[in-house]
Amino acid sequence: MEGAVPQSAWLLALQVLYPLRPPCYFHPMPYEVTASRKRPQSFEQLAGQDFVAATLEKSLQTGRIAHAYLFSGPRGCGKTSTARILAKALNCESGPTPHPCGACDSCKAIAAGSSFDVIEIDGASNTSVDNVRQIKDEVLFPPNSSKYKIYIIDEVHMLSTSAFNALLKTIEEPPPYVVFMFATTEQHKVPATIKSRCQQFTFRLVNAETIVGLLGQAAKEMGVKAEEEALLWIARESGGSVRDAYTLFDQVVSFADGEISAALIRDKLGLVGQDRMNALFGRFANGDTPGALEDLDTILSSGVSSEQFIVDTVEYCRALLLVKNGITKESLLGAPLSAFDLSISEALDVEKIERLLSVFLASYRTLKDSIDPRYELDLAVAKASHISDYISPGELSRAVRTLRQALGAGISPSPGFGPRQTSARTAPSGKAPPSGAAPSTFQDRPSTSTAKAAAMAYPQTPQASQNFQTPVPTQEAPHAPPSQVELKKYLVGEIRKSNILLATTLDKSTDWKLGGSSVSLVATSAMEYDLLKRFVGIVAELIAKRYGVSLRVDIESPQASSHASAPSLEFPPAKPSASNAEGNKDKEAIGLVERLFKGSVVGYVAPGGAPAVHPKTLSPPAVPDDEDRPDPMDLTD
Ligand SMILES: [Zn+2]
């Protein structure tokens, strides 16, 4: 308060020095803010409240004037303006009329706020019962020079309960010349007893197009050039309140120097801007984490605040969602559709966009409690750039449902996601004979003296067999090169001893081709393909054991048998034969569980309770082919 004393003294001194000049001498250029300059003066000028205007006009035409009106709605939508227009309409010298002249003494006095018969009371600062008693006393005196004595009480919900009670009787049976007009932003705080005695009008937020029109008109009147995009931004920022829009407009005009552009607003007010948002979300869609973090750094370095960054990203996500839902209206998107990079909305599905939205909304909530807001932003951006790995709960539940159906009906599902099925050409590894130790073709296979010479010529190097490190039985000499049928029969027979499932699958496989250094076969379904691929080592081992050669075993998936390297996400339904339909169902279910939950088979238990066979005792499971795929659950908070 100490600072106020010299200032008052200073003003006092000036007033003494210049007694004829009022203190407003210090504002030689009277400036009226746009909001009050553009205040509507008639029902026609009342923007965005067509229903209210039409109803009031009609009631004035028919002479049905209520004792009390309650105008409720968001701030800056025209409640007080409507009350003043209605007051003019009632008290105009040619009234009551829906079209007050605006030229008579009464109209002029009301517009200037100096009419003796229109009393404006701020409910927020006159809350007590005494204030209301004063009104009750005054009401007894008829209007000075007009037809009606009008009380406009703003923010009426601020009145105390006793004040409301004191007012009740007056509102219910006022003298015929008194009209009450209440305005409130919080209708629910007005007692029902008051509401029921009033004609109620609910005001709405004004849409962006209407506000842009009003702002454009204001700019024209002021001789200011204004870009449509800039006005749209102001309109959206104001959230549907005309007064807020005018206030922000004045602020922008003050730094715009005669020309309002979107770029200028972006620079001066520290906004991210559409181009930078397109670039950032492009990086999210492409999983470019370093690029996204660099973009964030650039944006923050340019003076955009942490909060503003999040607000803008959230706005962008919202716009993407709207675009996804086919909405192209500029006022809803916040920018023309052409300003959006549509490849982003194509790359991200709705669930991923919703996920992005929730990531940024969550980081906004934690921003205030954070050690450093920058950490929160880095974290949010890093999370967002992994969005392509995100599996939504909906997607997961769909997959589980598919699994259930597959288990129940034995139908091979077509999962929409999961580890990608890659090349079927898996060479035996682990316990397969090392290539340096065992020959890799039948041609260069070492032979014993008992080996029959067949179509393939064997070099006669008997010593080589001693170098084998694989469990080649010493008492059993390597067999002659088999035919495809023989090889299949032998392998199925051997594997059946330890793993019936694998043996059955192998038996069902088709298109066996025995080449010089490899054997290839085609699995009959995706599930069987997975299983065979996993145990390809066992097959190679058995071949080495019996024939003394290390062959590459190529398993081909059914649809990729023409070119085995083509990855595929779609699995054709299996065609289980009558005899092994049950087995197929089990295998398919196991394969699906493996893909969905990224698991691996650790053993089998026969339905009858037979002892489990641990496949690891035979061969290590194949290495999952998607090691580098980040865990989608990492994205969850
Ligand atoms: Zn008039």
Short mmCIF file of N, CA and C and ligand atoms in Angstrom, two decimals, residues 88 91-94 100-108, ligand 1:
data_model
loop_
_atom_site.label_atom_id
_atom_site.label_comp_id
_atom_site.label_asym_id
_atom_site.label_seq_id
_atom_site.Cartn_x
_atom_site.Cartn_y
_atom_site.Cartn_z
N LYS A 88 -34.04 -1.62 -23.77
CA LYS A 88 -34.31 -0.58 -24.77
C LYS A 88 -35.65 -0.82 -25.46
N ASN A 91 -38.43 0.17 -23.14
CA ASN A 91 -38.52 1.59 -22.75
C ASN A 91 -38.40 2.58 -23.89
N CYS A 92 -38.19 2.07 -25.12
CA CYS A 92 -38.08 2.99 -26.26
C CYS A 92 -39.36 3.81 -26.36
N GLU A 93 -39.21 5.06 -26.78
CA GLU A 93 -40.37 5.92 -26.84
C GLU A 93 -41.43 5.38 -27.79
N SER A 94 -40.99 4.57 -28.76
CA SER A 94 -41.96 3.96 -29.67
C SER A 94 -42.31 2.54 -29.23
N PRO A 100 -36.14 -1.41 -31.21
CA PRO A 100 -35.97 -0.10 -30.58
C PRO A 100 -35.26 0.86 -31.54
N CYS A 101 -35.66 2.15 -31.49
CA CYS A 101 -35.16 3.11 -32.47
C CYS A 101 -33.68 3.41 -32.29
N GLY A 102 -33.21 3.40 -31.05
CA GLY A 102 -31.80 3.68 -30.79
C GLY A 102 -31.49 5.16 -30.86
N ALA A 103 -32.50 5.98 -31.13
CA ALA A 103 -32.26 7.41 -31.31
C ALA A 103 -32.95 8.26 -30.25
N CYS A 104 -33.99 7.69 -29.60
CA CYS A 104 -34.72 8.48 -28.60
C CYS A 104 -33.88 8.63 -27.34
N ASP A 105 -34.32 9.51 -26.43
CA ASP A 105 -33.55 9.77 -25.21
C ASP A 105 -33.35 8.51 -24.40
N SER A 106 -34.47 7.75 -24.30
CA SER A 106 -34.40 6.52 -23.49
C SER A 106 -33.38 5.55 -24.07
N CYS A 107 -33.45 5.30 -25.37
CA CYS A 107 -32.51 4.37 -26.01
C CYS A 107 -31.08 4.84 -25.81
N LYS A 108 -30.85 6.14 -26.02
CA LYS A 108 -29.50 6.68 -25.89
C LYS A 108 -29.00 6.53 -24.46
ZN ZN B 1 -35.92 4.51 -28.80
#
